Amino acid sequence: MLTAFAASSAYGQATPPPAAASGVELRQADVLGPPLRGDAARQLPIILRAREIRSRPNLDAEAIGDVEFRRGATVIHADRLTYDEAEDLARATGHVVIVRDGNVFSGPELQLRIERFQGFFRMPTYRFAKTGAGGKASRIEFIDDQRSTATDTTYSSCSAADGEEPAWILKTRELHIDNENNEGIARDAVLRFYGVPILAAPVFSFPLSEERKSGFLPPSVGIDSRSGVQMAIPYYWNIAPNRDATFTLSESLRRGPAVDSEFRYLEPNYNGTLDLKLMPNDDVLHRSRYSLRADHEGALPLSSYLQMRVMRVSDDDYWKDFPGEVKSLTPRLLQTDLLLTRPFGDWSSYARVLKWQV
């Protein structure tokens, strides 16, 4: 059902309210629900406003001047719009802005099948409501209301002043956006920070929101006089909202392979971190080597509170061979600290045990 409204400012006539003019009854809902989809969405009326409208009932319509097209969660503003009712196809040109579920796209030309949300937008600027991220592209192909593909595009979740680039920005040949799975996949991409390229990759994926996502992190390469060239690639595992782990596989051309694992947890009454690095065989010293760091603190019964700090390494030369891995102000004096406290009225008692590895 197509409901059209046309108003000409030359005659100064007021346009009647949509409900009164179209016979559409507006009802207040007790619960705010998601936008209608499928057959329910197809039953929603199409409302078209413009300065001038020409239409053939049940066939097509053409609107010119301050055009506003509405159906369900989709709103299109344009200078000119045509709609083919049989094909459910809208073509809009000139200062086109489309809003769908809070996502905003603007540009010079849009072609869209409204119900399927399939089509393309040429030279758009876009911003997603859920993530606050956006950018520009030469073309966006809408696959459906949750998925789209942008070509020759920029993407960033940082805000920026008019005419300026955000602090960090992703420039890519092709960007696939999947809001349903909270994933973006970039191809032939370069990540820039204040205009300086810091990462390039043929393909990589990233979460679209602040939610964490399992996957490989950017690799790193280093060199020093003791271990030679070192290469590492970390993998991040999002176990749960309050638990995660990172496993880093590394290779030293002089010493051989190693694995570094970090586990973090955050519970209502306790939290902590466990970090273990293991080198099965150091090709220089011909023995296994390791470092261990554990932090834990949390509540115990009877209003008691526990704090534990553990730091240990395999040998006396570890701090010299791997200086960046011993996270201590005194790398040759490693502390293990166990502290237990409990209040007694206005007083507090504690017991503490300290042990050192020299």
Short mmCIF file of C-alpha atoms in Angstrom, two decimals:
data_model
loop_
_atom_site.label_atom_id
_atom_site.label_comp_id
_atom_site.label_asym_id
_atom_site.label_seq_id
_atom_site.Cartn_x
_atom_site.Cartn_y
_atom_site.Cartn_z
CA MET A 1 0.00 0.00 0.00
CA LEU A 2 1.49 3.32 -1.12
CA THR A 3 0.30 6.46 0.66
CA ALA A 4 1.49 9.68 -0.97
CA PHE A 5 1.54 13.26 0.28
CA ALA A 6 2.45 16.24 -1.89
CA ALA A 7 2.75 19.83 -0.69
CA SER A 8 3.75 22.94 -2.61
CA SER A 9 5.32 25.77 -0.62
CA ALA A 10 4.23 28.22 -3.35
CA TYR A 11 0.64 28.08 -2.11
CA GLY A 12 1.52 28.04 1.59
CA GLN A 13 -0.86 25.15 2.20
CA ALA A 14 -0.31 22.94 5.22
CA THR A 15 0.09 19.21 4.71
CA PRO A 16 -2.37 17.17 6.78
CA PRO A 17 -0.87 14.87 9.39
CA PRO A 18 -0.07 11.42 8.00
CA ALA A 19 -2.56 9.60 10.19
CA ALA A 20 -5.44 11.89 9.29
CA ALA A 21 -4.70 12.05 5.56
CA SER A 22 -4.09 8.36 4.95
CA GLY A 23 -6.53 6.78 7.35
CA VAL A 24 -3.64 5.02 9.10
CA GLU A 25 -4.45 4.60 12.78
CA LEU A 26 -1.56 5.32 15.15
CA ARG A 27 -1.47 3.21 18.29
CA GLN A 28 0.77 3.43 21.30
CA ALA A 29 2.61 0.20 22.09
CA ASP A 30 3.14 -0.89 25.68
CA VAL A 31 6.50 -2.51 24.85
CA LEU A 32 9.23 -1.24 22.54
CA GLY A 33 9.97 -4.13 20.18
CA PRO A 34 12.40 -4.76 17.31
CA PRO A 35 11.53 -3.63 13.77
CA LEU A 36 9.15 -5.95 11.95
CA ARG A 37 10.67 -8.43 9.49
CA GLY A 38 9.42 -10.82 6.82
CA ASP A 39 5.69 -11.05 6.10
CA ALA A 40 4.85 -8.65 8.93
CA ALA A 41 7.10 -5.97 7.40
CA ARG A 42 5.52 -6.44 3.97
CA GLN A 43 2.15 -5.48 5.44
CA LEU A 44 3.44 -2.09 6.57
CA PRO A 45 2.34 0.89 4.45
CA ILE A 46 4.72 2.95 2.34
CA ILE A 47 4.51 6.67 3.07
CA LEU A 48 5.86 9.10 0.47
CA ARG A 49 6.12 12.86 0.95
CA ALA A 50 7.46 15.41 -1.55
CA ARG A 51 6.79 18.79 -3.11
CA GLU A 52 5.56 17.06 -6.25
CA ILE A 53 4.40 13.46 -6.73
CA ARG A 54 3.27 11.65 -9.87
CA SER A 55 1.98 8.11 -9.43
CA ARG A 56 0.11 5.26 -11.07
CA PRO A 57 -1.77 3.24 -8.43
CA ASN A 58 -0.23 -0.18 -7.74
CA LEU A 59 2.44 0.46 -10.39
CA ASP A 60 4.95 3.19 -9.65
CA ALA A 61 5.50 6.67 -8.29
CA GLU A 62 7.87 9.57 -8.88
CA ALA A 63 8.60 12.18 -6.22
CA ILE A 64 10.53 15.44 -6.69
CA GLY A 65 11.73 17.97 -4.11
CA ASP A 66 12.33 17.34 -0.37
CA VAL A 67 11.41 13.69 -0.79
CA GLU A 68 10.79 11.52 2.24
CA PHE A 69 10.11 7.80 1.77
CA ARG A 70 9.19 5.62 4.75
CA ARG A 71 8.51 1.94 5.23
CA GLY A 72 8.98 0.32 8.61
CA ALA A 73 12.54 0.86 9.82
CA THR A 74 13.72 2.33 6.49
CA VAL A 75 13.62 6.09 5.83
CA ILE A 76 14.99 7.70 2.65
CA HIS A 77 15.46 11.43 2.03
CA ALA A 78 16.41 12.66 -1.45
CA ASP A 79 15.94 15.38 -4.05
CA ARG A 80 14.32 12.90 -6.45
CA LEU A 81 12.98 9.38 -5.99
CA THR A 82 11.18 6.83 -8.14
CA TYR A 83 9.55 3.69 -6.76
CA ASP A 84 8.53 0.60 -8.74
CA GLU A 85 5.93 -1.17 -6.61
CA ALA A 86 6.03 -4.46 -8.54
CA GLU A 87 9.81 -4.75 -8.14
CA ASP A 88 9.82 -3.08 -4.70
CA LEU A 89 12.66 -0.98 -6.13
CA ALA A 90 13.48 2.59 -5.11
CA ARG A 91 15.92 4.80 -7.03
CA ALA A 92 17.01 8.03 -5.34
CA THR A 93 19.37 10.78 -6.49
CA GLY A 94 20.67 14.09 -5.21
CA HIS A 95 21.58 14.52 -1.50
CA VAL A 96 20.36 11.03 -0.61
CA VAL A 97 20.23 10.00 3.04
CA ILE A 98 18.97 6.60 4.14
CA VAL A 99 18.39 5.58 7.76
CA ARG A 100 17.85 1.95 8.72
CA ASP A 101 17.74 0.81 12.37
CA GLY A 102 19.77 3.90 13.28
CA ASN A 103 22.48 3.28 10.64
CA VAL A 104 22.93 6.34 8.39
CA PHE A 105 24.20 6.41 4.80
CA SER A 106 24.45 9.55 2.67
CA GLY A 107 25.59 10.17 -0.90
CA PRO A 108 24.51 11.13 -4.43
CA GLU A 109 22.80 7.95 -5.69
CA LEU A 110 20.94 4.99 -4.19
CA GLN A 111 19.19 1.98 -5.70
CA LEU A 112 17.48 -0.32 -3.22
CA ARG A 113 14.93 -3.11 -2.98
CA ILE A 114 13.22 -1.91 0.17
CA GLU A 115 11.96 -5.10 1.83
CA ARG A 116 15.05 -7.23 1.09
CA PHE A 117 17.34 -4.24 1.69
CA GLN A 118 19.36 -5.20 -1.38
CA GLY A 119 21.01 -2.71 -3.69
CA PHE A 120 23.87 -0.25 -3.88
CA PHE A 121 24.87 3.25 -2.78
CA ARG A 122 27.38 5.23 -4.83
CA MET A 123 30.05 7.40 -3.13
CA PRO A 124 28.47 7.12 0.35
CA THR A 125 29.46 8.36 3.76
CA TYR A 126 28.23 5.94 6.43
CA ARG A 127 27.95 5.49 10.20
CA PHE A 128 26.66 2.52 12.18
CA ALA A 129 24.49 3.24 15.23
CA LYS A 130 25.53 0.14 17.21
CA THR A 131 29.27 0.80 17.04
CA GLY A 132 29.52 4.54 16.28
CA ALA A 133 32.03 3.62 13.56
CA GLY A 134 31.90 4.79 9.97
CA GLY A 135 33.78 6.14 7.00
CA LYS A 136 33.57 6.72 3.26
CA ALA A 137 33.49 4.40 0.25
CA SER A 138 33.29 4.53 -3.52
CA ARG A 139 30.39 2.06 -3.41
CA ILE A 140 28.45 0.00 -0.88
CA GLU A 141 26.57 -3.14 -1.89
CA PHE A 142 23.73 -3.99 0.50
CA ILE A 143 23.37 -7.78 0.73
CA ASP A 144 20.60 -7.58 3.35
CA ASP A 145 19.82 -5.49 6.42
CA GLN A 146 22.70 -7.09 8.40
CA ARG A 147 25.42 -7.52 5.76
CA SER A 148 27.07 -5.18 3.29
CA THR A 149 30.29 -4.87 1.27
CA ALA A 150 32.10 -1.58 0.72
CA THR A 151 34.84 -1.02 -1.89
CA ASP A 152 37.73 1.48 -1.74
CA THR A 153 36.66 2.43 1.74
CA THR A 154 37.83 3.94 5.01
CA TYR A 155 36.65 2.76 8.44
CA SER A 156 37.19 4.15 11.93
CA SER A 157 35.43 4.24 15.29
CA CYS A 158 37.23 7.47 16.28
CA SER A 159 35.49 10.83 16.00
CA ALA A 160 37.20 13.67 14.14
CA ALA A 161 36.65 17.34 13.39
CA ASP A 162 35.21 18.33 10.02
CA GLY A 163 37.76 17.98 7.26
CA GLU A 164 40.22 16.02 9.44
CA GLU A 165 41.02 12.32 9.53
CA PRO A 166 40.42 10.36 12.75
CA ALA A 167 43.39 9.41 14.93
CA TRP A 168 43.32 5.88 13.57
CA ILE A 169 41.75 4.84 10.31
CA LEU A 170 41.56 1.65 8.28
CA LYS A 171 41.90 2.01 4.52
CA THR A 172 40.99 -1.05 2.51
CA ARG A 173 40.16 -2.19 -1.00
CA GLU A 174 37.16 -4.19 0.23
CA LEU A 175 35.39 -4.25 3.57
CA HIS A 176 32.73 -6.80 4.43
CA ILE A 177 30.45 -5.81 7.33
CA ASP A 178 28.45 -8.50 9.17
CA ASN A 179 26.48 -6.90 12.00
CA GLU A 180 24.72 -10.15 12.89
CA ASN A 181 28.04 -11.87 13.70
CA ASN A 182 29.73 -8.65 14.91
CA GLU A 183 32.57 -9.06 12.41
CA GLY A 184 34.33 -6.93 9.85
CA ILE A 185 36.64 -8.48 7.24
CA ALA A 186 39.08 -6.18 5.44
CA ARG A 187 41.05 -7.09 2.32
CA ASP A 188 44.19 -5.34 1.09
CA ALA A 189 44.05 -3.18 4.21
CA VAL A 190 46.37 -0.64 5.80
CA LEU A 191 45.85 0.62 9.36
CA ARG A 192 47.08 4.20 9.91
CA PHE A 193 47.62 6.08 13.16
CA TYR A 194 47.74 9.87 12.71
CA GLY A 195 48.49 9.24 9.05
CA VAL A 196 51.40 6.84 9.71
CA PRO A 197 50.89 3.25 8.43
CA ILE A 198 51.45 0.82 11.31
CA LEU A 199 49.95 -2.42 9.94
CA ALA A 200 49.27 -3.85 6.48
CA ALA A 201 47.71 -7.20 5.68
CA PRO A 202 46.08 -8.92 2.69
CA VAL A 203 43.14 -9.86 4.91
CA PHE A 204 42.21 -9.57 8.58
CA SER A 205 39.05 -9.50 10.67
CA PHE A 206 38.02 -7.39 13.66
CA PRO A 207 34.97 -6.97 15.93
CA LEU A 208 32.56 -4.19 15.03
CA SER A 209 31.77 -3.28 18.62
CA GLU A 210 33.68 -3.12 21.91
CA GLU A 211 32.97 -6.81 22.43
CA ARG A 212 36.09 -8.97 22.32
CA LYS A 213 36.64 -11.49 19.54
CA SER A 214 38.82 -14.60 19.36
CA GLY A 215 41.48 -14.62 16.66
CA PHE A 216 45.07 -13.94 15.72
CA LEU A 217 46.60 -10.60 16.69
CA PRO A 218 49.21 -8.70 14.64
CA PRO A 219 52.58 -10.51 14.55
CA SER A 220 55.77 -8.91 15.81
CA VAL A 221 59.45 -9.07 14.79
CA GLY A 222 62.42 -8.10 16.96
CA ILE A 223 66.19 -8.45 17.12
CA ASP A 224 68.77 -8.27 19.92
CA SER A 225 72.38 -9.32 20.46
CA ARG A 226 71.56 -12.33 22.69
CA SER A 227 68.67 -14.05 20.86
CA GLY A 228 69.07 -12.74 17.32
CA VAL A 229 66.00 -12.29 15.14
CA GLN A 230 62.75 -13.16 16.94
CA MET A 231 59.30 -13.59 15.43
CA ALA A 232 56.05 -14.00 17.38
CA ILE A 233 52.38 -14.41 16.54
CA PRO A 234 49.76 -14.20 19.32
CA TYR A 235 46.31 -15.81 19.38
CA TYR A 236 43.59 -14.29 21.57
CA TRP A 237 40.88 -16.57 23.02
CA ASN A 238 37.73 -14.87 24.29
CA ILE A 239 36.65 -17.61 26.69
CA ALA A 240 33.85 -15.66 28.41
CA PRO A 241 33.00 -12.02 29.22
CA ASN A 242 35.04 -12.34 32.44
CA ARG A 243 37.80 -14.71 31.26
CA ASP A 244 40.27 -14.69 28.39
CA ALA A 245 43.64 -16.10 27.36
CA THR A 246 46.44 -15.20 24.96
CA PHE A 247 48.85 -17.75 23.49
CA THR A 248 51.95 -16.46 21.72
CA LEU A 249 54.07 -18.77 19.59
CA SER A 250 57.56 -17.38 19.04
CA GLU A 251 60.70 -18.44 17.22
CA SER A 252 64.23 -17.23 17.91
CA LEU A 253 66.78 -18.00 15.21
CA ARG A 254 69.47 -18.58 17.88
CA ARG A 255 67.48 -20.16 20.73
CA GLY A 256 64.56 -21.98 19.10
CA PRO A 257 60.77 -22.04 19.65
CA ALA A 258 58.86 -20.95 22.74
CA VAL A 259 55.25 -20.44 23.85
CA ASP A 260 53.93 -17.68 26.11
CA SER A 261 50.48 -18.12 27.69
CA GLU A 262 48.51 -15.57 29.70
CA PHE A 263 45.20 -16.32 31.42
CA ARG A 264 43.05 -13.61 33.04
CA TYR A 265 39.91 -13.98 35.14
CA LEU A 266 37.53 -11.57 36.85
CA GLU A 267 34.88 -12.91 39.24
CA PRO A 268 32.60 -11.03 41.65
CA ASN A 269 34.77 -11.91 44.66
CA TYR A 270 38.21 -12.48 43.17
CA ASN A 271 40.41 -11.79 40.13
CA GLY A 272 43.86 -12.56 38.87
CA THR A 273 46.36 -13.26 36.10
CA LEU A 274 48.57 -16.26 35.32
CA ASP A 275 51.46 -15.86 32.86
CA LEU A 276 53.77 -18.74 31.89
CA LYS A 277 56.47 -18.73 29.22
CA LEU A 278 58.15 -22.00 28.34
CA MET A 279 61.09 -22.65 26.02
CA PRO A 280 61.40 -26.45 25.72
CA ASN A 281 65.06 -26.31 24.67
CA ASP A 282 67.33 -23.30 24.49
CA ASP A 283 69.75 -24.07 21.63
CA VAL A 284 72.38 -21.81 23.22
CA LEU A 285 72.36 -23.34 26.74
CA HIS A 286 70.91 -26.75 25.72
CA ARG A 287 68.27 -26.84 28.46
CA SER A 288 64.65 -25.84 29.04
CA ARG A 289 63.86 -22.39 30.44
CA TYR A 290 60.74 -20.75 31.84
CA SER A 291 59.27 -17.75 33.61
CA LEU A 292 56.17 -17.76 35.82
CA ARG A 293 54.15 -14.84 37.11
CA ALA A 294 50.86 -15.15 39.02
CA ASP A 295 48.70 -12.47 40.65
CA HIS A 296 45.56 -13.25 42.64
CA GLU A 297 43.42 -11.34 45.11
CA GLY A 298 39.97 -11.95 46.47
CA ALA A 299 37.61 -12.37 49.39
CA LEU A 300 37.61 -15.35 51.74
CA PRO A 301 35.08 -16.46 54.39
CA LEU A 302 34.82 -14.53 57.68
CA SER A 303 35.44 -11.20 55.87
CA SER A 304 39.05 -12.22 55.20
CA TYR A 305 40.98 -11.00 52.14
CA LEU A 306 43.85 -12.70 50.32
CA GLN A 307 46.57 -11.21 48.09
CA MET A 308 49.15 -13.37 46.34
CA ARG A 309 52.07 -12.40 44.07
CA VAL A 310 54.37 -15.04 42.59
CA MET A 311 57.33 -14.48 40.25
CA ARG A 312 59.87 -17.15 39.37
CA VAL A 313 62.33 -17.90 36.54
CA SER A 314 64.28 -21.02 35.63
CA ASP A 315 67.85 -19.76 36.09
CA ASP A 316 70.11 -16.87 37.16
CA ASP A 317 70.76 -15.65 33.60
CA TYR A 318 67.11 -15.39 32.58
CA TRP A 319 66.86 -11.66 33.36
CA LYS A 320 69.87 -10.94 31.10
CA ASP A 321 68.80 -13.13 28.17
CA PHE A 322 65.13 -12.00 28.22
CA PRO A 323 65.15 -8.54 29.82
CA GLY A 324 61.67 -7.52 28.70
CA GLU A 325 59.91 -10.55 30.19
CA VAL A 326 60.80 -10.11 33.87
CA LYS A 327 58.17 -7.57 34.95
CA SER A 328 59.89 -6.42 38.14
CA LEU A 329 61.62 -3.24 39.32
CA THR A 330 64.36 -5.51 40.68
CA PRO A 331 64.86 -8.15 37.92
CA ARG A 332 67.61 -9.92 39.93
CA LEU A 333 65.46 -10.10 43.07
CA LEU A 334 62.10 -11.77 42.41
CA GLN A 335 59.45 -11.67 45.13
CA THR A 336 56.76 -14.12 46.19
CA ASP A 337 54.28 -12.45 48.55
CA LEU A 338 51.30 -13.95 50.36
CA LEU A 339 49.15 -11.58 52.46
CA LEU A 340 46.03 -12.46 54.48
CA THR A 341 43.96 -9.77 56.28
CA ARG A 342 40.88 -9.93 58.50
CA PRO A 343 39.05 -7.14 60.38
CA PHE A 344 38.09 -7.38 64.06
CA GLY A 345 35.76 -4.47 64.79
CA ASP A 346 37.84 -1.29 64.52
CA TRP A 347 41.02 -3.36 64.30
CA SER A 348 42.56 -5.25 61.45
CA SER A 349 44.97 -8.17 61.63
CA TYR A 350 47.18 -9.57 58.91
CA ALA A 351 49.64 -12.35 58.28
CA ARG A 352 52.27 -12.09 55.58
CA VAL A 353 54.86 -14.43 54.09
CA LEU A 354 57.67 -13.22 51.81
CA LYS A 355 60.11 -15.30 49.84
CA TRP A 356 62.76 -14.12 47.38
CA GLN A 357 64.55 -15.66 44.42
CA VAL A 358 67.98 -14.06 44.04
#
